[in-house]
Coordinates of C-alpha atoms in Angstrom, one line a residue:
M1 CA 8.7 21.3 35.5
D2 CA 5.4 22.8 36.6
I3 CA 4.3 23.1 32.9
L4 CA 4.9 19.4 32.3
A5 CA 2.8 18.5 35.3
E6 CA -0.1 20.5 34.1
I7 CA -0.3 18.7 30.7
K8 CA -3.4 16.5 30.6
P9 CA -3.0 12.8 29.7
E10 CA -5.5 13.2 26.8
T11 CA -3.3 16.0 25.3
V12 CA -0.4 13.6 25.3
L13 CA -2.5 10.9 23.7
R14 CA -3.7 13.3 21.0
T15 CA -0.2 14.4 20.3
K16 CA 1.0 10.8 20.0
I17 CA -1.9 10.0 17.6
S18 CA -1.2 13.1 15.5
L19 CA 2.5 12.2 15.3
A20 CA 1.6 8.6 14.3
S21 CA -0.7 10.0 11.6
I22 CA 2.0 12.3 10.3
L23 CA 4.5 9.4 10.2
I24 CA 2.1 7.2 8.4
N25 CA 1.5 9.9 5.8
I26 CA 5.2 10.4 5.3
N27 CA 5.7 6.6 5.0
N28 CA 2.9 6.5 2.3
I29 CA 4.5 9.3 0.3
Y30 CA 7.9 7.6 0.6
E31 CA 6.5 4.2 -0.5
A32 CA 4.8 5.8 -3.5
E33 CA 7.9 7.4 -4.7
Y34 CA 10.7 5.1 -3.5
S35 CA 9.1 1.6 -3.3
P36 CA 11.5 -1.1 -2.0
A37 CA 11.1 -2.8 -5.3
C38 CA 12.9 0.2 -6.9
F39 CA 16.0 0.1 -4.7
N40 CA 17.8 -2.5 -6.8
L41 CA 16.9 -1.0 -10.1
N42 CA 20.0 1.1 -11.1
A43 CA 17.6 2.6 -13.5
T44 CA 18.4 4.5 -16.6
P45 CA 15.8 7.1 -17.9
N46 CA 14.6 4.6 -20.5
D47 CA 14.3 1.6 -18.0
K48 CA 10.9 0.0 -18.9
V49 CA 10.6 -1.7 -15.4
L50 CA 11.0 1.6 -13.6
T51 CA 8.5 3.2 -15.9
V52 CA 6.0 0.4 -15.4
I53 CA 6.5 0.7 -11.6
R54 CA 5.6 4.4 -11.7
Y55 CA 2.6 3.6 -13.9
L56 CA 1.4 0.9 -11.5
N57 CA 1.8 3.2 -8.5
Q58 CA -0.2 5.9 -10.3
C59 CA -3.0 3.4 -11.3
I60 CA -3.2 1.9 -7.8
N61 CA -3.5 5.3 -6.2
E62 CA -6.4 6.4 -8.5
N63 CA -10.0 5.9 -7.6
D64 CA -10.5 2.4 -9.1
G65 CA -7.3 1.1 -7.4
G66 CA -5.8 -0.2 -10.6
K67 CA -8.7 -2.5 -11.3
N68 CA -8.1 -2.4 -15.0
I69 CA -4.4 -3.4 -14.9
T70 CA -3.7 -6.4 -17.1
L71 CA -0.6 -7.8 -18.7
D72 CA -2.2 -7.1 -22.1
S73 CA -2.7 -3.4 -21.1
L74 CA 0.9 -3.1 -19.9
E75 CA 2.1 -4.7 -23.1
K76 CA 0.2 -2.2 -25.2
Q77 CA 1.0 0.8 -23.0
F78 CA 4.7 0.2 -23.0
F79 CA 5.3 -1.6 -26.3
V80 CA 7.0 -4.5 -24.8
N81 CA 6.3 -8.3 -24.8
R82 CA 4.5 -9.3 -21.7
Y83 CA 6.8 -12.3 -21.1
Y84 CA 9.9 -10.2 -21.4
L85 CA 8.4 -7.6 -19.1
C86 CA 7.5 -10.2 -16.5
H87 CA 10.9 -11.7 -16.6
Q88 CA 12.7 -8.3 -16.3
F89 CA 10.4 -7.2 -13.6
K90 CA 11.0 -10.3 -11.5
K91 CA 14.8 -10.0 -12.2
K92 CA 15.0 -6.4 -11.1
C93 CA 12.4 -6.3 -8.3
G94 CA 12.6 -9.8 -6.8
M95 CA 8.8 -10.3 -7.2
T96 CA 6.3 -10.8 -9.9
I97 CA 4.2 -7.9 -11.3
W98 CA 1.2 -9.3 -9.5
E99 CA 3.0 -9.7 -6.2
Y100 CA 4.0 -6.1 -6.5
I101 CA 0.5 -4.9 -7.4
N102 CA -1.1 -6.9 -4.5
N103 CA 1.5 -5.6 -2.0
K104 CA 0.7 -2.0 -3.0
K105 CA -3.1 -2.6 -2.9
I106 CA -2.9 -4.2 0.5
S107 CA -0.7 -1.3 1.8
K108 CA -3.3 1.1 0.5
S109 CA -6.1 -1.0 2.0
C110 CA -4.4 -0.9 5.5
D111 CA -4.4 2.9 5.3
L112 CA -8.1 3.0 4.3
L113 CA -9.0 0.6 7.1
R114 CA -7.2 2.7 9.6
N115 CA -9.2 5.7 8.3
H116 CA -12.5 3.9 9.3
H117 CA -13.6 2.6 5.9
S118 CA -15.4 -0.8 6.0
A119 CA -13.6 -3.8 4.6
M120 CA -16.1 -4.1 1.7
E121 CA -15.5 -0.4 0.8
V122 CA -11.8 -0.9 0.9
S123 CA -12.1 -4.0 -1.3
N124 CA -13.7 -1.9 -4.0
M125 CA -11.5 1.2 -3.5
C126 CA -8.3 -0.9 -3.9
G127 CA -9.4 -2.5 -7.2
F128 CA -10.3 -6.0 -6.1
N129 CA -13.1 -7.5 -8.1
N130 CA -14.8 -9.1 -5.1
Y131 CA -14.5 -9.2 -1.3
T132 CA -13.4 -12.9 -1.3
H133 CA -10.4 -12.2 -3.4
F134 CA -9.5 -9.1 -1.3
Y135 CA -9.8 -11.2 1.9
R136 CA -7.6 -14.0 0.6
I137 CA -4.9 -11.6 -0.6
F138 CA -5.1 -9.5 2.6
K139 CA -4.6 -12.5 4.8
Q140 CA -1.8 -13.9 2.6
I141 CA 0.2 -10.7 2.8
T142 CA -0.6 -9.5 6.4
N143 CA -1.1 -12.9 8.0
M144 CA -4.4 -11.7 9.4
S145 CA -7.9 -11.0 8.2
P146 CA -9.1 -7.4 7.8
K147 CA -11.3 -7.9 10.9
D148 CA -8.3 -9.1 12.9
Y149 CA -6.3 -6.1 11.5
L150 CA -8.9 -3.7 12.7
S151 CA -9.0 -5.4 16.1
Q152 CA -5.2 -5.1 16.4
I153 CA -5.5 -1.4 15.6
E154 CA -8.1 -0.9 18.3
K155 CA -6.0 -2.9 20.8
D156 CA -3.0 -0.7 20.0
K157 CA -5.1 2.5 20.5
K158 CA -6.3 1.2 23.9
Q159 CA -2.8 0.3 24.9
Y160 CA -1.7 4.0 24.4
M161 CA -4.6 5.4 26.3

């Protein structure tokens, strides 16, 4: 019991922050490999939708954040009609290709914001063509602005101090 009494509060806080960081990293790895959109796929090795999801995840995680993803590029890359692909994607994933892409980009942007990048930097790193588009999509998905998101993070940090 004496050992526990000697532990400083800042040590406990550092431990909690480290644990939270580890859990966030585990969650990011899990999301990249086993996205919720993939759960209902019952995929075969030749499943185009699963292949497209893996490709999208890879593109979004690259430096440009998937800025060059278009239906035309997907059609050419996977030798499949864009309308058929969109229909199959929505049928299997329950969301459109663009909803999926935007959700992944905003998930990545939340991680970057937590790691002290500016909202403008995050906008570029996540493949948005301009800050206004990033702001609109961020608010649509998270129900708060990037600034409010950062404020919430700071508030949560102070709460645990």
